[in-house]
Amino acid sequence: MNFLPRFRNCAVTIFFFGILSIIHSSCRKEAATFIFTELHSGISKDLRDIYFVNDSTGYACGGERYVEGNILKTTDRGNTWFSQGEHLGKALYKQDFYAADTGFTVGVDGKIYKTTNAGEYWSLYQSPRYQPLHDVLILTPQKAFCCGGDGYKTGYIYSTSDGGNHWQIDTFPQEFRSLFFTDELTGFVAGYGAIFKTTDGGAVWQLTTAKGDFFQSVVFTDPMTGYSAGYEGTIIKTEDGGNTWEMLRNGNNLLQDTWHLEQIVFRNATTGYVIGEKGCFLKTTDAGANWEHVANAPAIDLHGIFLTKDGGYLCGEGGSIYRFLE
């Protein structure tokens, strides 16, 4: 009797179920649960960013791309929100505040708005480049940056040294989505397939080795250690000040969930969070080595996150705002 065919079939079966076991094990994720409270923004347009200037007072911005811009404000920890900037005609993507009464917000068609009276009035600077601006960062009362562009065609970094009265524009071959400075001289800008670094306050930007995704967000926990998250689900890390980057999460890995990531933030050197589409909410407690899924996160596209001492706030599609506690 020839046992060889039967042996081969048995070996193939064992191999097949072994592969399934590996895949199943690779797909399993540790899950966390937070306490979420839905807050009522009063609008139905997507909200892109949320920012608190103190424990009680915060702002959210968003809108419909070419139709309407929204700025919302709360003075009671998000329990109630009221509208500011009633006549803004284009969507807003990001905001930053230097003090409780002084901040910028940026958005579609190169629009930069500034307030010096806690949002009672927003003055407009219209860029001569009518391309979206996706991030803004204030370093000092006089110095600030914002960035944007159009896909793989053009990118822009704007800088002001007079509090936003005038802006200098640097042009690049790819769109940018996120800015982060570790001090007044050293900063990073992330975007379409690239992360750039400056060591002279934005006068010169040098290309780093980061690649492989449309990087949506960049953050540093100290001058040497930084992270970036990409649209296709990639998370990368540097431990040498941005000179080299290692892969923490491969967005092209077929053995894991596929998400479009939007923002990465860190609470301290080891604890960080990533948000994205379809309720994607990931947490790490070991500096990015492992990421657990927040199992009960709102099942919506999440665009913005802001951390507080015991939790934080989320904003996203359809005017959604949530407060969460860990």
PDB file of C-alpha atoms in Angstrom, residues 92-283:
ATOM      1  CA  LEU A  92     -11.595  74.893   8.742  1.00  0.00           C
ATOM      2  CA  TYR A  93      -9.121  72.117   9.509  1.00  0.00           C
ATOM      3  CA  LYS A  94      -6.919  73.068  12.454  1.00  0.00           C
ATOM      4  CA  GLN A  95      -6.459  75.558  15.268  1.00  0.00           C
ATOM      5  CA  ASP A  96      -3.854  76.561  17.827  1.00  0.00           C
ATOM      6  CA  PHE A  97      -3.826  79.031  20.706  1.00  0.00           C
ATOM      7  CA  TYR A  98      -0.895  80.827  22.294  1.00  0.00           C
ATOM      8  CA  ALA A  99      -3.014  82.187  25.155  1.00  0.00           C
ATOM      9  CA  ALA A 100      -6.634  81.906  26.223  1.00  0.00           C
ATOM     10  CA  ASP A 101      -7.597  84.875  24.032  1.00  0.00           C
ATOM     11  CA  THR A 102      -5.131  84.558  21.117  1.00  0.00           C
ATOM     12  CA  GLY A 103      -5.226  81.889  18.440  1.00  0.00           C
ATOM     13  CA  PHE A 104      -5.264  80.939  14.758  1.00  0.00           C
ATOM     14  CA  THR A 105      -7.430  78.627  12.685  1.00  0.00           C
ATOM     15  CA  VAL A 106      -6.726  77.582   9.081  1.00  0.00           C
ATOM     16  CA  GLY A 107      -8.577  75.802   6.311  1.00  0.00           C
ATOM     17  CA  VAL A 108      -9.718  75.601   2.697  1.00  0.00           C
ATOM     18  CA  ASP A 109      -8.407  78.006   0.014  1.00  0.00           C
ATOM     19  CA  GLY A 110      -5.464  79.244   2.053  1.00  0.00           C
ATOM     20  CA  LYS A 111      -7.542  81.049   4.660  1.00  0.00           C
ATOM     21  CA  ILE A 112      -5.883  81.983   7.964  1.00  0.00           C
ATOM     22  CA  TYR A 113      -8.035  83.454  10.731  1.00  0.00           C
ATOM     23  CA  LYS A 114      -6.770  85.035  13.935  1.00  0.00           C
ATOM     24  CA  THR A 115      -8.516  86.045  17.143  1.00  0.00           C
ATOM     25  CA  THR A 116      -7.134  88.210  19.952  1.00  0.00           C
ATOM     26  CA  ASN A 117     -10.357  88.379  21.985  1.00  0.00           C
ATOM     27  CA  ALA A 118     -11.155  84.713  22.686  1.00  0.00           C
ATOM     28  CA  GLY A 119     -13.064  84.216  19.454  1.00  0.00           C
ATOM     29  CA  GLU A 120     -15.409  87.182  19.593  1.00  0.00           C
ATOM     30  CA  TYR A 121     -13.915  88.290  16.282  1.00  0.00           C
ATOM     31  CA  TRP A 122     -11.757  86.452  13.728  1.00  0.00           C
ATOM     32  CA  SER A 123      -9.686  88.524  11.284  1.00  0.00           C
ATOM     33  CA  LEU A 124      -8.791  86.983   7.901  1.00  0.00           C
ATOM     34  CA  TYR A 125      -5.473  86.737   6.135  1.00  0.00           C
ATOM     35  CA  GLN A 126      -6.058  85.437   2.608  1.00  0.00           C
ATOM     36  CA  SER A 127      -3.085  83.600   1.139  1.00  0.00           C
ATOM     37  CA  PRO A 128      -2.303  84.240  -2.534  1.00  0.00           C
ATOM     38  CA  ARG A 129      -2.103  80.422  -2.890  1.00  0.00           C
ATOM     39  CA  TYR A 130      -5.670  79.092  -2.854  1.00  0.00           C
ATOM     40  CA  GLN A 131      -4.736  75.634  -1.546  1.00  0.00           C
ATOM     41  CA  PRO A 132      -5.962  73.969   1.667  1.00  0.00           C
ATOM     42  CA  LEU A 133      -4.066  74.628   4.879  1.00  0.00           C
ATOM     43  CA  HIS A 134      -4.180  71.642   7.244  1.00  0.00           C
ATOM     44  CA  ASP A 135      -2.204  72.619  10.338  1.00  0.00           C
ATOM     45  CA  VAL A 136      -1.119  75.682  12.306  1.00  0.00           C
ATOM     46  CA  LEU A 137       1.419  75.951  15.133  1.00  0.00           C
ATOM     47  CA  ILE A 138       2.195  78.980  17.309  1.00  0.00           C
ATOM     48  CA  LEU A 139       5.697  79.163  18.804  1.00  0.00           C
ATOM     49  CA  THR A 140       5.701  82.680  20.295  1.00  0.00           C
ATOM     50  CA  PRO A 141       3.319  85.673  20.212  1.00  0.00           C
ATOM     51  CA  GLN A 142       5.086  86.737  17.014  1.00  0.00           C
ATOM     52  CA  LYS A 143       6.192  83.496  15.356  1.00  0.00           C
ATOM     53  CA  ALA A 144       3.870  80.870  13.891  1.00  0.00           C
ATOM     54  CA  PHE A 145       3.734  78.323  11.075  1.00  0.00           C
ATOM     55  CA  CYS A 146       1.033  76.655   9.001  1.00  0.00           C
ATOM     56  CA  CYS A 147       1.193  74.084   6.205  1.00  0.00           C
ATOM     57  CA  GLY A 148      -0.862  72.585   3.398  1.00  0.00           C
ATOM     58  CA  GLY A 149      -0.926  71.993  -0.327  1.00  0.00           C
ATOM     59  CA  ASP A 150      -2.429  69.733  -2.974  1.00  0.00           C
ATOM     60  CA  GLY A 151      -1.494  66.041  -2.947  1.00  0.00           C
ATOM     61  CA  TYR A 152       1.720  65.166  -4.779  1.00  0.00           C
ATOM     62  CA  LYS A 153       1.584  68.396  -6.816  1.00  0.00           C
ATOM     63  CA  THR A 154       2.460  71.253  -4.465  1.00  0.00           C
ATOM     64  CA  GLY A 155       3.079  71.856  -0.785  1.00  0.00           C
ATOM     65  CA  TYR A 156       3.437  75.003   1.282  1.00  0.00           C
ATOM     66  CA  ILE A 157       4.902  76.038   4.615  1.00  0.00           C
ATOM     67  CA  TYR A 158       3.813  79.485   5.783  1.00  0.00           C
ATOM     68  CA  SER A 159       5.688  81.388   8.497  1.00  0.00           C
ATOM     69  CA  THR A 160       5.060  84.688  10.231  1.00  0.00           C
ATOM     70  CA  SER A 161       7.380  86.700  12.470  1.00  0.00           C
ATOM     71  CA  ASP A 162       4.969  89.543  13.223  1.00  0.00           C
ATOM     72  CA  GLY A 163       2.020  87.796  14.794  1.00  0.00           C
ATOM     73  CA  GLY A 164       0.254  86.953  11.539  1.00  0.00           C
ATOM     74  CA  ASN A 165       0.168  90.328   9.820  1.00  0.00           C
ATOM     75  CA  HIS A 166       2.466  89.053   7.076  1.00  0.00           C
ATOM     76  CA  TRP A 167       3.330  85.522   5.997  1.00  0.00           C
ATOM     77  CA  GLN A 168       6.308  84.128   4.074  1.00  0.00           C
ATOM     78  CA  ILE A 169       5.591  81.131   1.834  1.00  0.00           C
ATOM     79  CA  ASP A 170       7.995  78.251   1.041  1.00  0.00           C
ATOM     80  CA  THR A 171       6.998  75.885  -1.776  1.00  0.00           C
ATOM     81  CA  PHE A 172       7.582  72.120  -1.933  1.00  0.00           C
ATOM     82  CA  PRO A 173       6.645  69.308  -4.371  1.00  0.00           C
ATOM     83  CA  GLN A 174       4.214  67.561  -1.984  1.00  0.00           C
ATOM     84  CA  GLU A 175       1.321  68.437   0.309  1.00  0.00           C
ATOM     85  CA  PHE A 176       1.860  68.768   4.078  1.00  0.00           C
ATOM     86  CA  ARG A 177      -0.578  67.857   6.847  1.00  0.00           C
ATOM     87  CA  SER A 178       1.141  68.298  10.226  1.00  0.00           C
ATOM     88  CA  LEU A 179       3.695  70.451  12.071  1.00  0.00           C
ATOM     89  CA  PHE A 180       5.561  69.908  15.327  1.00  0.00           C
ATOM     90  CA  PHE A 181       8.433  71.850  16.939  1.00  0.00           C
ATOM     91  CA  THR A 182      10.527  70.553  19.837  1.00  0.00           C
ATOM     92  CA  ASP A 183      11.945  74.055  20.450  1.00  0.00           C
ATOM     93  CA  GLU A 184      12.008  77.394  18.620  1.00  0.00           C
ATOM     94  CA  LEU A 185      14.660  76.183  16.147  1.00  0.00           C
ATOM     95  CA  THR A 186      13.941  72.485  15.626  1.00  0.00           C
ATOM     96  CA  GLY A 187      10.763  71.427  13.886  1.00  0.00           C
ATOM     97  CA  PHE A 188       9.171  68.827  11.639  1.00  0.00           C
ATOM     98  CA  VAL A 189       6.553  68.868   8.910  1.00  0.00           C
ATOM     99  CA  ALA A 190       4.865  65.688   7.654  1.00  0.00           C
ATOM    100  CA  GLY A 191       2.935  65.043   4.474  1.00  0.00           C
ATOM    101  CA  TYR A 192       2.714  63.162   1.206  1.00  0.00           C
ATOM    102  CA  GLY A 193       5.372  60.440   1.419  1.00  0.00           C
ATOM    103  CA  ALA A 194       7.823  62.589   3.359  1.00  0.00           C
ATOM    104  CA  ILE A 195       8.820  64.245   6.630  1.00  0.00           C
ATOM    105  CA  PHE A 196      11.072  67.315   6.605  1.00  0.00           C
ATOM    106  CA  LYS A 197      13.152  68.737   9.475  1.00  0.00           C
ATOM    107  CA  THR A 198      14.442  72.236  10.249  1.00  0.00           C
ATOM    108  CA  THR A 199      17.135  73.146  12.775  1.00  0.00           C
ATOM    109  CA  ASP A 200      17.156  76.909  12.126  1.00  0.00           C
ATOM    110  CA  GLY A 201      13.596  77.945  12.879  1.00  0.00           C
ATOM    111  CA  GLY A 202      12.195  77.170   9.448  1.00  0.00           C
ATOM    112  CA  ALA A 203      14.732  78.953   7.239  1.00  0.00           C
ATOM    113  CA  VAL A 204      15.816  75.635   5.686  1.00  0.00           C
ATOM    114  CA  TRP A 205      13.933  72.308   5.626  1.00  0.00           C
ATOM    115  CA  GLN A 206      15.790  69.044   5.029  1.00  0.00           C
ATOM    116  CA  LEU A 207      14.182  65.793   3.843  1.00  0.00           C
ATOM    117  CA  THR A 208      14.419  62.893   6.341  1.00  0.00           C
ATOM    118  CA  THR A 209      14.390  59.175   5.563  1.00  0.00           C
ATOM    119  CA  ALA A 210      10.698  58.735   6.436  1.00  0.00           C
ATOM    120  CA  LYS A 211       8.663  57.330   3.543  1.00  0.00           C
ATOM    121  CA  GLY A 212       5.958  54.876   2.581  1.00  0.00           C
ATOM    122  CA  ASP A 213       2.704  56.646   3.458  1.00  0.00           C
ATOM    123  CA  PHE A 214       0.807  59.930   3.296  1.00  0.00           C
ATOM    124  CA  PHE A 215       1.767  61.099   6.781  1.00  0.00           C
ATOM    125  CA  GLN A 216      -1.135  62.878   8.455  1.00  0.00           C
ATOM    126  CA  SER A 217       0.293  63.660  11.883  1.00  0.00           C
ATOM    127  CA  VAL A 218       3.682  64.018  13.580  1.00  0.00           C
ATOM    128  CA  VAL A 219       4.432  64.374  17.312  1.00  0.00           C
ATOM    129  CA  PHE A 220       7.519  64.279  19.564  1.00  0.00           C
ATOM    130  CA  THR A 221       7.679  63.305  23.225  1.00  0.00           C
ATOM    131  CA  ASP A 222      11.222  64.688  23.643  1.00  0.00           C
ATOM    132  CA  PRO A 223      13.833  66.163  21.272  1.00  0.00           C
ATOM    133  CA  MET A 224      14.979  62.707  20.162  1.00  0.00           C
ATOM    134  CA  THR A 225      11.781  60.620  20.193  1.00  0.00           C
ATOM    135  CA  GLY A 226       8.986  61.181  17.702  1.00  0.00           C
ATOM    136  CA  TYR A 227       6.129  59.418  15.937  1.00  0.00           C
ATOM    137  CA  SER A 228       4.110  59.826  12.768  1.00  0.00           C
ATOM    138  CA  ALA A 229       0.864  58.228  11.548  1.00  0.00           C
ATOM    139  CA  GLY A 230      -0.143  57.801   7.919  1.00  0.00           C
ATOM    140  CA  TYR A 231      -3.329  57.715   5.878  1.00  0.00           C
ATOM    141  CA  GLU A 232      -2.805  54.067   4.898  1.00  0.00           C
ATOM    142  CA  GLY A 233      -2.380  52.975   8.522  1.00  0.00           C
ATOM    143  CA  THR A 234       1.393  53.203   8.981  1.00  0.00           C
ATOM    144  CA  ILE A 235       2.925  54.277  12.306  1.00  0.00           C
ATOM    145  CA  ILE A 236       6.658  55.092  12.395  1.00  0.00           C
ATOM    146  CA  LYS A 237       9.046  56.153  15.154  1.00  0.00           C
ATOM    147  CA  THR A 238      12.378  57.952  15.460  1.00  0.00           C
ATOM    148  CA  GLU A 239      14.762  57.831  18.405  1.00  0.00           C
ATOM    149  CA  ASP A 240      17.515  60.007  16.954  1.00  0.00           C
ATOM    150  CA  GLY A 241      15.764  63.315  16.388  1.00  0.00           C
ATOM    151  CA  GLY A 242      14.214  62.411  13.046  1.00  0.00           C
ATOM    152  CA  ASN A 243      17.364  61.298  11.255  1.00  0.00           C
ATOM    153  CA  THR A 244      16.092  57.719  10.886  1.00  0.00           C
ATOM    154  CA  TRP A 245      12.626  56.174  11.306  1.00  0.00           C
ATOM    155  CA  GLU A 246      11.515  52.623  12.125  1.00  0.00           C
ATOM    156  CA  MET A 247       8.203  50.954  11.291  1.00  0.00           C
ATOM    157  CA  LEU A 248       5.906  50.286  14.256  1.00  0.00           C
ATOM    158  CA  ARG A 249       2.777  49.451  12.287  1.00  0.00           C
ATOM    159  CA  ASN A 250       2.744  48.529   8.612  1.00  0.00           C
ATOM    160  CA  GLY A 251      -0.371  49.868   6.933  1.00  0.00           C
ATOM    161  CA  ASN A 252       0.005  47.292   4.141  1.00  0.00           C
ATOM    162  CA  ASN A 253      -0.020  44.264   6.452  1.00  0.00           C
ATOM    163  CA  LEU A 254      -2.892  42.021   5.345  1.00  0.00           C
ATOM    164  CA  LEU A 255      -3.005  40.290   8.749  1.00  0.00           C
ATOM    165  CA  GLN A 256      -4.280  43.356  10.606  1.00  0.00           C
ATOM    166  CA  ASP A 257      -7.196  45.770  10.435  1.00  0.00           C
ATOM    167  CA  THR A 258      -7.037  48.431   7.737  1.00  0.00           C
ATOM    168  CA  TRP A 259      -7.653  52.015   8.833  1.00  0.00           C
ATOM    169  CA  HIS A 260      -6.990  55.488   7.532  1.00  0.00           C
ATOM    170  CA  LEU A 261      -5.213  57.180  10.436  1.00  0.00           C
ATOM    171  CA  GLU A 262      -5.616  60.906  11.099  1.00  0.00           C
ATOM    172  CA  GLN A 263      -3.900  61.990  14.303  1.00  0.00           C
ATOM    173  CA  ILE A 264      -1.342  60.727  16.796  1.00  0.00           C
ATOM    174  CA  VAL A 265      -0.810  62.264  20.249  1.00  0.00           C
ATOM    175  CA  PHE A 266       1.121  61.297  23.373  1.00  0.00           C
ATOM    176  CA  ARG A 267       0.328  61.924  27.020  1.00  0.00           C
ATOM    177  CA  ASN A 268       3.889  61.213  28.174  1.00  0.00           C
ATOM    178  CA  ALA A 269       6.942  59.258  27.051  1.00  0.00           C
ATOM    179  CA  THR A 270       5.140  55.905  26.942  1.00  0.00           C
ATOM    180  CA  THR A 271       1.380  56.497  26.586  1.00  0.00           C
ATOM    181  CA  GLY A 272       0.001  57.574  23.221  1.00  0.00           C
ATOM    182  CA  TYR A 273      -3.128  57.432  21.088  1.00  0.00           C
ATOM    183  CA  VAL A 274      -4.017  57.241  17.397  1.00  0.00           C
ATOM    184  CA  ILE A 275      -7.419  58.004  15.877  1.00  0.00           C
ATOM    185  CA  GLY A 276      -8.847  57.533  12.390  1.00  0.00           C
ATOM    186  CA  GLU A 277     -11.768  56.427  10.298  1.00  0.00           C
ATOM    187  CA  LYS A 278     -14.578  54.033  11.274  1.00  0.00           C
ATOM    188  CA  GLY A 279     -14.047  54.434  15.000  1.00  0.00           C
ATOM    189  CA  CYS A 280     -10.330  53.645  14.909  1.00  0.00           C
ATOM    190  CA  PHE A 281      -8.936  54.474  18.367  1.00  0.00           C
ATOM    191  CA  LEU A 282      -5.628  52.866  19.354  1.00  0.00           C
ATOM    192  CA  LYS A 283      -3.623  53.196  22.562  1.00  0.00           C
TER     193      LYS A 283
END
